[in-house]
């Protein structure tokens, strides 16, 4: 997901390095930024903190970006590329071949849970900041919709065209429910809505809820 720009007056511009040494420094900067966001959230993310962790001078940062926000978005893209790769592996359509409908639903919900769990620290931070950061909100929406498309792709064969609300709407609503539950669980913790549910119970109950909605109701 390359959204870089060559316009030097753009506060979000990223000037990608060409030389090997510069690329290595930029990689350290981005990796340091990801680690800081995961450990301390957006509030801990400063250019000074990134430079200290990456063992570079501020000049090395400003050669690539014009602002702290530009650096934050570059770091965001660095991590999102990893998340998308892991998501695509988990939602490889080949894994669903020959699966029964309920098994397919359980696998799809588990893949969603795994996507969030593998990257929970970073996702927690960017979800929380997205409410006041329009660009993170926009990019987060793109990521969420991509996950929804893969969820629908693997479950479409298991969902009847004669579902009471229509197959596509049913898939959308099932995804929305599962996604919303994971966003709350990731952002605010396992006890935000009540007594703690361990991961096994959460996945099992969420899978059952989605399966009962997608696989049972049909239009008369």
Tab-separated table of C-alpha atoms in Angstrom:
chain	number	residue	atom	x	y	z
A	1	UNK	CA	0.000	0.000	0.000
A	2	UNK	CA	2.216	2.789	-1.263
A	3	UNK	CA	0.658	6.184	-0.746
A	4	UNK	CA	3.897	8.175	-0.869
A	5	UNK	CA	4.212	11.510	-2.673
A	6	UNK	CA	7.089	13.471	-4.193
A	7	UNK	CA	5.600	16.877	-3.370
A	8	UNK	CA	7.956	18.506	-0.878
A	9	UNK	CA	5.215	20.872	0.323
A	10	UNK	CA	2.924	17.981	1.267
A	11	UNK	CA	2.925	17.410	5.026
A	12	UNK	CA	2.318	13.713	4.406
A	13	UNK	CA	4.936	13.310	1.667
A	14	UNK	CA	7.418	10.451	1.862
A	15	UNK	CA	10.653	10.642	-0.088
A	16	UNK	CA	11.803	7.067	-0.447
A	17	UNK	CA	15.555	6.445	-0.153
A	18	UNK	CA	17.555	5.187	-3.118
A	19	UNK	CA	20.907	4.253	-1.630
A	20	UNK	CA	21.361	1.031	0.342
A	21	UNK	CA	22.643	2.768	3.469
A	22	UNK	CA	19.738	5.206	3.426
A	23	UNK	CA	17.250	2.378	2.911
A	24	UNK	CA	18.657	0.537	5.892
A	25	UNK	CA	18.343	3.655	8.056
A	26	UNK	CA	14.765	4.219	6.861
A	27	UNK	CA	13.912	0.602	7.686
A	28	UNK	CA	15.232	1.118	11.215
A	29	UNK	CA	13.206	4.302	11.546
A	30	UNK	CA	9.987	2.605	10.467
A	31	UNK	CA	10.568	-0.439	12.658
A	32	UNK	CA	11.349	1.803	15.614
A	33	UNK	CA	8.152	3.743	15.003
A	34	UNK	CA	6.074	0.578	14.933
A	35	UNK	CA	7.595	-0.602	18.213
A	36	UNK	CA	6.923	2.741	19.898
A	37	UNK	CA	3.281	2.755	18.791
A	38	UNK	CA	2.847	-0.821	20.003
A	39	UNK	CA	4.416	-0.091	23.369
A	40	UNK	CA	3.122	3.385	24.160
A	41	UNK	CA	0.494	4.353	21.616
A	42	UNK	CA	0.266	7.566	19.648
A	43	UNK	CA	1.118	9.717	22.675
A	44	UNK	CA	4.541	8.074	22.946
A	45	UNK	CA	5.273	8.604	19.270
A	46	UNK	CA	7.709	11.489	18.805
A	47	UNK	CA	10.482	12.085	16.314
A	48	UNK	CA	12.978	12.231	19.181
A	49	UNK	CA	11.819	8.848	20.486
A	50	UNK	CA	11.996	7.286	17.042
A	51	UNK	CA	15.484	8.677	16.424
A	52	UNK	CA	16.747	7.431	19.769
A	53	UNK	CA	15.415	3.953	19.174
A	54	UNK	CA	16.555	3.750	15.541
A	55	UNK	CA	19.991	5.207	16.350
A	56	UNK	CA	19.679	7.954	13.756
A	57	UNK	CA	19.773	11.739	13.805
A	58	UNK	CA	16.634	13.842	13.216
A	59	UNK	CA	18.099	14.770	9.843
A	60	UNK	CA	17.661	11.144	8.717
A	61	UNK	CA	13.933	11.473	9.425
A	62	UNK	CA	13.468	14.885	7.814
A	63	UNK	CA	15.207	13.691	4.679
A	64	UNK	CA	12.232	11.361	4.205
A	65	UNK	CA	9.251	13.205	5.683
A	66	UNK	CA	8.337	16.792	6.460
A	67	UNK	CA	6.371	16.336	9.665
A	68	UNK	CA	5.742	14.041	12.591
A	69	UNK	CA	2.367	13.200	11.089
A	70	UNK	CA	4.023	12.225	7.829
A	71	UNK	CA	6.332	9.899	9.758
A	72	UNK	CA	3.422	8.422	11.710
A	73	UNK	CA	1.565	7.608	8.498
A	74	UNK	CA	4.689	6.051	6.989
A	75	UNK	CA	4.998	3.893	10.097
A	76	UNK	CA	1.295	3.057	9.843
A	77	UNK	CA	1.751	1.867	6.263
A	78	UNK	CA	4.772	-0.213	7.273
A	79	UNK	CA	2.749	-2.164	9.820
A	80	UNK	CA	-0.431	-2.341	7.752
A	81	UNK	CA	1.485	-4.034	4.935
A	82	UNK	CA	2.423	-6.792	7.397
A	83	UNK	CA	-1.145	-7.046	8.701
A	84	UNK	CA	-2.531	-7.316	5.176
A	85	UNK	CA	-0.053	-10.050	4.266
A	86	UNK	CA	-0.976	-12.052	7.367
A	87	UNK	CA	-4.690	-11.482	6.693
A	88	UNK	CA	-4.382	-12.707	3.122
A	89	UNK	CA	-2.563	-15.834	4.252
A	90	UNK	CA	-5.208	-16.592	6.874
A	91	UNK	CA	-8.011	-16.022	4.362
A	92	UNK	CA	-6.478	-18.066	1.549
A	93	UNK	CA	-9.619	-19.389	-0.169
A	94	UNK	CA	-7.973	-22.782	-0.681
A	95	UNK	CA	-8.280	-23.442	3.065
A	96	UNK	CA	-12.086	-23.468	2.759
A	97	UNK	CA	-12.368	-26.103	0.033
A	98	UNK	CA	-14.387	-29.097	1.147
A	99	UNK	CA	-15.434	-27.533	4.457
A	100	UNK	CA	-18.951	-27.848	5.788
A	101	UNK	CA	-20.931	-24.631	6.404
A	102	UNK	CA	-20.467	-24.476	10.171
A	103	UNK	CA	-16.816	-25.398	9.942
A	104	UNK	CA	-16.379	-22.683	7.314
A	105	UNK	CA	-17.944	-20.089	9.629
A	106	UNK	CA	-15.797	-21.190	12.569
A	107	UNK	CA	-12.673	-20.918	10.409
A	108	UNK	CA	-13.631	-17.450	9.139
A	109	UNK	CA	-14.277	-16.125	12.638
A	110	UNK	CA	-11.053	-17.691	13.899
A	111	UNK	CA	-9.134	-16.068	11.031
A	112	UNK	CA	-10.568	-12.674	11.987
A	113	UNK	CA	-9.660	-13.223	15.626
A	114	UNK	CA	-6.142	-14.315	14.659
A	115	UNK	CA	-5.694	-11.225	12.465
A	116	UNK	CA	-6.514	-8.981	15.408
A	117	UNK	CA	-4.623	-11.049	17.977
A	118	UNK	CA	-1.354	-11.126	16.039
A	119	UNK	CA	-1.259	-7.344	15.878
A	120	UNK	CA	-3.398	-6.300	18.838
A	121	UNK	CA	-0.981	-3.763	20.331
A	122	UNK	CA	-0.660	-1.780	17.109
A	123	UNK	CA	-4.336	-2.079	16.177
A	124	UNK	CA	-5.389	-0.902	19.628
A	125	UNK	CA	-3.385	2.280	19.243
A	126	UNK	CA	-4.543	3.147	15.737
A	127	UNK	CA	-8.188	2.314	16.443
A	128	UNK	CA	-8.176	4.661	19.430
A	129	UNK	CA	-6.481	7.497	17.527
A	130	UNK	CA	-8.690	7.120	14.443
A	131	UNK	CA	-11.525	8.992	16.144
A	132	UNK	CA	-9.534	12.228	16.022
A	133	UNK	CA	-7.251	11.510	13.063
A	134	UNK	CA	-9.189	11.692	9.771
A	135	UNK	CA	-6.474	10.107	7.639
A	136	UNK	CA	-6.018	7.140	9.958
A	137	UNK	CA	-9.819	6.806	10.023
A	138	UNK	CA	-9.900	6.748	6.212
A	139	UNK	CA	-7.096	4.247	5.868
A	140	UNK	CA	-8.516	2.118	8.664
A	141	UNK	CA	-11.812	1.975	6.790
A	142	UNK	CA	-9.991	0.663	3.713
A	143	UNK	CA	-8.326	-2.032	5.837
A	144	UNK	CA	-11.616	-3.008	7.489
A	145	UNK	CA	-13.432	-3.256	4.177
A	146	UNK	CA	-10.673	-5.431	2.774
A	147	UNK	CA	-11.108	-7.801	5.706
A	148	UNK	CA	-14.861	-7.784	5.137
A	149	UNK	CA	-14.406	-8.694	1.484
A	150	UNK	CA	-12.285	-11.698	2.370
A	151	UNK	CA	-14.729	-12.793	5.076
A	152	UNK	CA	-17.566	-12.672	2.548
A	153	UNK	CA	-15.517	-14.432	-0.124
A	154	UNK	CA	-14.846	-17.513	1.993
A	155	UNK	CA	-18.400	-17.732	3.401
A	156	UNK	CA	-20.414	-16.898	0.294
A	157	UNK	CA	-20.519	-20.553	-0.843
A	158	UNK	CA	-21.924	-21.559	2.565
A	159	UNK	CA	-24.607	-18.864	2.694
A	160	UNK	CA	-27.899	-19.447	0.907
A	161	UNK	CA	-29.025	-17.041	-1.786
A	162	UNK	CA	-32.481	-17.316	-0.229
A	163	UNK	CA	-31.387	-15.980	3.145
A	164	UNK	CA	-34.165	-13.891	4.683
A	165	UNK	CA	-32.330	-10.600	4.117
A	166	UNK	CA	-30.421	-11.689	1.021
A	167	UNK	CA	-27.022	-13.333	0.945
A	168	UNK	CA	-24.874	-10.225	0.505
A	169	UNK	CA	-26.572	-8.247	3.250
A	170	UNK	CA	-26.411	-11.249	5.558
A	171	UNK	CA	-22.672	-11.572	4.960
A	172	UNK	CA	-22.207	-7.859	5.578
A	173	UNK	CA	-24.196	-7.940	8.822
A	174	UNK	CA	-22.391	-11.054	10.076
A	175	UNK	CA	-19.048	-9.415	9.415
A	176	UNK	CA	-20.127	-6.146	11.055
A	177	UNK	CA	-21.118	-7.966	14.243
A	178	UNK	CA	-17.900	-9.987	14.428
A	179	UNK	CA	-15.723	-7.008	13.515
A	180	UNK	CA	-17.400	-4.707	16.059
A	181	UNK	CA	-16.896	-7.251	18.824
A	182	UNK	CA	-13.225	-7.591	17.959
A	183	UNK	CA	-12.701	-3.826	17.805
A	184	UNK	CA	-14.166	-3.401	21.291
A	185	UNK	CA	-12.218	-6.359	22.678
A	186	UNK	CA	-8.960	-5.164	21.130
A	187	UNK	CA	-9.360	-1.491	22.016
A	188	UNK	CA	-10.772	-1.678	25.534
A	189	UNK	CA	-9.903	-5.107	26.840
A	190	UNK	CA	-11.728	-8.300	27.697
A	191	UNK	CA	-13.717	-6.910	30.664
A	192	UNK	CA	-15.025	-3.663	29.127
A	193	UNK	CA	-18.539	-4.987	28.541
A	194	UNK	CA	-18.768	-7.335	31.515
A	195	UNK	CA	-17.042	-10.297	33.178
A	196	UNK	CA	-14.054	-11.559	31.259
A	197	UNK	CA	-14.500	-14.147	28.529
A	198	UNK	CA	-11.387	-16.095	27.698
A	199	UNK	CA	-10.353	-16.332	24.080
A	200	UNK	CA	-11.702	-19.845	23.594
A	201	UNK	CA	-15.168	-18.977	24.861
A	202	UNK	CA	-15.213	-15.733	22.898
A	203	UNK	CA	-14.328	-17.434	19.597
A	204	UNK	CA	-16.736	-20.315	20.203
A	205	UNK	CA	-19.692	-18.096	21.057
A	206	UNK	CA	-19.000	-15.609	18.286
A	207	UNK	CA	-18.728	-18.436	15.753
A	208	UNK	CA	-22.022	-19.889	16.935
A	209	UNK	CA	-23.745	-16.522	16.741
A	210	UNK	CA	-22.525	-15.914	13.171
A	211	UNK	CA	-23.375	-19.453	12.071
A	212	UNK	CA	-26.882	-19.308	13.505
A	213	UNK	CA	-27.511	-16.053	11.654
A	214	UNK	CA	-25.958	-16.969	8.324
A	215	UNK	CA	-26.959	-20.596	7.996
A	216	UNK	CA	-30.471	-20.839	9.410
A	217	UNK	CA	-32.843	-18.005	8.387
A	218	UNK	CA	-34.240	-18.243	4.889
A	219	UNK	CA	-36.958	-16.333	3.084
A	220	UNK	CA	-40.288	-18.078	2.828
